[in-house]
Amino acid sequence: MNQSQTIDWGTVNASGFILNTTEHHPCPLGFGHYNSVDICILETTIIVLLTFLIITGNLTVIFVFHCAPLLHHYTTSYFIQTMAYADLLVGVSCLVPTLSLLHYSTGVHESLTCQVFGYIISVLKSVSMACLAFISVDRYLAITKPLSYNQLVTPCRLRLCIVLIWIYSCLIFLPSFFGWGKPGYHGDIFEWCAIAWHTSAYFTGFIVCLLYAPAALVICFTYFHIFRICRQHTKEISDRRARFPSHEAESTGEAGPGHSPDRRYAMVLFRITSVFYMLWLPYIIYFLLESWRALSNPALSFLTTWLAISNSFCNCVIYSLSNSVFRLGLRRLSETICSPCMCSKDKKDRDPKPRKRANSCSI
């Protein structure tokens, strides 16, 4: 009688992988299964909502970049679009744990599903982190070397950097398939990931040293110098205006560095980077503590993981609030989508003249 109430671990093969399970472990947030339905309603709701927001948000970013050619004038648009595609794949991948919480059988061993899902999410978020680091370097070069910037940063080199980012991200997490350890907590929705797949302090240190720490140091160094240079230039312009008030009218016509497009765009990118690290910091701290066996809590694991993954949606919000060109592109995209409805509604009242809108998707 007692044996029927315990978890049946199913069949275990020679490598220790669980091939199937007949029961499911308690819900990560600790509320257990509900009486009416045998699913974790709260966890499923959170993941489904995040999945929907991430997919729709990043599809919007991709379409806006397609419909707003002005956004392509910034070299960082290569990295922003790469992040959008990576975040879109994060949203699609989040359908896997949703199916697991709904007890939908994928026909694949849970251990393999868990490993592949954890690896894919880790790679995709590594791509986002590396892109943020490259964006900060790009802005640093634009402000510190404006004369030679176009020779240093070319479309060919940008594409090469993006290819290297994907290759590096795929390679750095590959040892997780060879028993080095767990790359992250993204798969802890699965029972095998939560119970049988343990983190390793050495592998965690390996990831921190080769990914998290270098990216954070590069970003801190570049943005510190960017804002220091901008502040210095702004101070010089203020001093010049104070000394020569007669030339104030001429000076106001200049686009000072304090209000230059480069600085404004750097601020947008800095906000994106800051939000990224604020959402990922709890996850990284918990990851380190659990790797050293100092803390183990399923609820914290779930919350920190999905808080970090929610960053895939935040970039869209920051862009829509901070970038006027992006907002214009979003408005044009909305008009393009809604124009067939408006045309059919107002067809009788419209003159056949306004055919200029054939290319209404362009800015």
Coordinates of N, CA, C and O in Angstrom, one line a residue, residues 40-58 90-92 94-95 97-98 101-102 302 306 309-314:
C40 N 0.1 21.0 -12.6 CA 0.5 22.1 -11.8 C 0.0 23.4 -12.5 O 0.7 23.9 -13.4
I41 N -1.1 23.9 -12.0 CA -1.8 25.0 -12.7 C -1.0 26.3 -12.7 O -0.8 26.9 -13.7
L42 N -0.5 26.6 -11.5 CA 0.2 27.9 -11.4 C 1.5 27.9 -12.2 O 1.7 28.8 -13.0
E43 N 2.3 26.8 -12.2 CA 3.5 26.8 -12.9 C 3.2 26.8 -14.4 O 3.9 27.4 -15.2
T44 N 2.2 26.0 -14.8 CA 1.8 25.9 -16.2 C 1.4 27.3 -16.7 O 1.7 27.7 -17.8
T45 N 0.6 28.0 -15.9 CA 0.1 29.3 -16.3 C 1.3 30.3 -16.5 O 1.3 31.1 -17.5
I46 N 2.2 30.3 -15.6 CA 3.4 31.2 -15.7 C 4.2 30.9 -17.0 O 4.5 31.8 -17.7
I47 N 4.4 29.6 -17.3 CA 5.2 29.3 -18.4 C 4.5 29.6 -19.7 O 5.1 30.1 -20.7
V48 N 3.2 29.2 -19.8 CA 2.4 29.5 -21.0 C 2.3 31.0 -21.3 O 2.5 31.4 -22.4
L49 N 2.1 31.8 -20.2 CA 2.1 33.3 -20.4 C 3.4 33.8 -20.9 O 3.4 34.6 -21.8
L50 N 4.5 33.4 -20.3 CA 5.8 33.8 -20.7 C 6.1 33.4 -22.2 O 6.7 34.1 -23.0
T51 N 5.7 32.1 -22.5 CA 5.9 31.6 -23.8 C 5.2 32.5 -24.9 O 5.8 32.9 -25.9
F52 N 4.0 32.8 -24.6 CA 3.2 33.7 -25.5 C 3.8 35.1 -25.6 O 3.9 35.6 -26.7
L53 N 4.2 35.7 -24.5 CA 4.8 37.0 -24.6 C 6.1 37.0 -25.3 O 6.4 37.9 -26.1
I54 N 6.9 36.0 -25.0 CA 8.3 36.0 -25.7 C 8.1 35.8 -27.2 O 8.8 36.5 -28.0
I55 N 7.2 34.9 -27.6 CA 7.1 34.6 -29.1 C 6.5 35.8 -29.8 O 7.0 36.3 -30.8
T56 N 5.4 36.4 -29.2 CA 4.7 37.5 -29.9 C 5.6 38.8 -29.9 O 5.8 39.5 -30.9
G57 N 6.3 39.0 -28.7 CA 7.2 40.2 -28.6 C 8.3 40.1 -29.6 O 8.6 41.1 -30.3
N58 N 9.0 39.0 -29.7 CA 10.2 38.9 -30.6 C 9.8 38.8 -32.1 O 10.5 39.3 -32.9
V90 N 13.9 30.8 -27.8 CA 13.7 30.5 -26.4 C 12.2 30.3 -26.2 O 11.8 29.4 -25.5
G91 N 11.4 31.2 -26.7 CA 10.0 31.1 -26.5 C 9.4 29.8 -27.1 O 8.6 29.2 -26.5
V92 N 9.9 29.4 -28.3 CA 9.4 28.2 -28.9 C 9.9 27.0 -28.0 O 9.1 26.0 -27.8
C94 N 10.2 26.9 -24.9 CA 9.5 26.9 -23.7 C 8.2 26.0 -23.8 O 7.6 25.7 -22.8
L95 N 7.8 25.7 -25.0 CA 6.7 24.8 -25.2 C 7.0 23.4 -24.6 O 6.0 22.7 -24.2
P97 N 8.7 22.4 -21.7 CA 8.3 22.2 -20.3 C 6.8 22.3 -20.1 O 6.3 21.7 -19.2
T98 N 6.1 23.1 -21.0 CA 4.7 23.2 -20.8 C 4.0 21.9 -21.1 O 3.1 21.4 -20.3
L101 N 4.6 19.6 -18.1 CA 3.7 19.9 -17.0 C 2.3 19.4 -17.2 O 1.5 19.1 -16.3
L102 N 1.9 19.4 -18.5 CA 0.6 18.9 -18.9 C 0.6 17.4 -19.0 O -0.5 16.8 -19.4
F302 N 12.9 27.3 -9.6 CA 11.8 27.6 -10.6 C 11.7 29.2 -10.9 O 11.7 29.6 -12.0
W306 N 12.8 31.2 -14.4 CA 11.8 31.8 -15.3 C 11.9 33.3 -15.2 O 11.4 34.0 -16.2
I309 N 14.5 33.8 -17.8 CA 14.0 33.6 -19.2 C 13.0 34.7 -19.6 O 12.9 35.0 -20.8
S310 N 12.4 35.4 -18.6 CA 11.5 36.5 -18.9 C 12.2 37.6 -19.6 O 11.5 38.5 -20.2
N311 N 13.5 37.7 -19.5 CA 14.3 38.8 -20.1 C 14.1 38.7 -21.6 O 14.2 39.8 -22.3
S312 N 13.8 37.6 -22.2 CA 13.6 37.4 -23.6 C 12.4 38.3 -24.1 O 12.4 38.6 -25.3
F313 N 11.5 38.6 -23.2 CA 10.4 39.5 -23.6 C 10.7 41.0 -23.3 O 10.2 41.9 -24.0
C314 N 11.6 41.2 -22.3 CA 11.8 42.6 -21.8 C 12.5 43.5 -22.9 O 12.2 44.7 -23.0

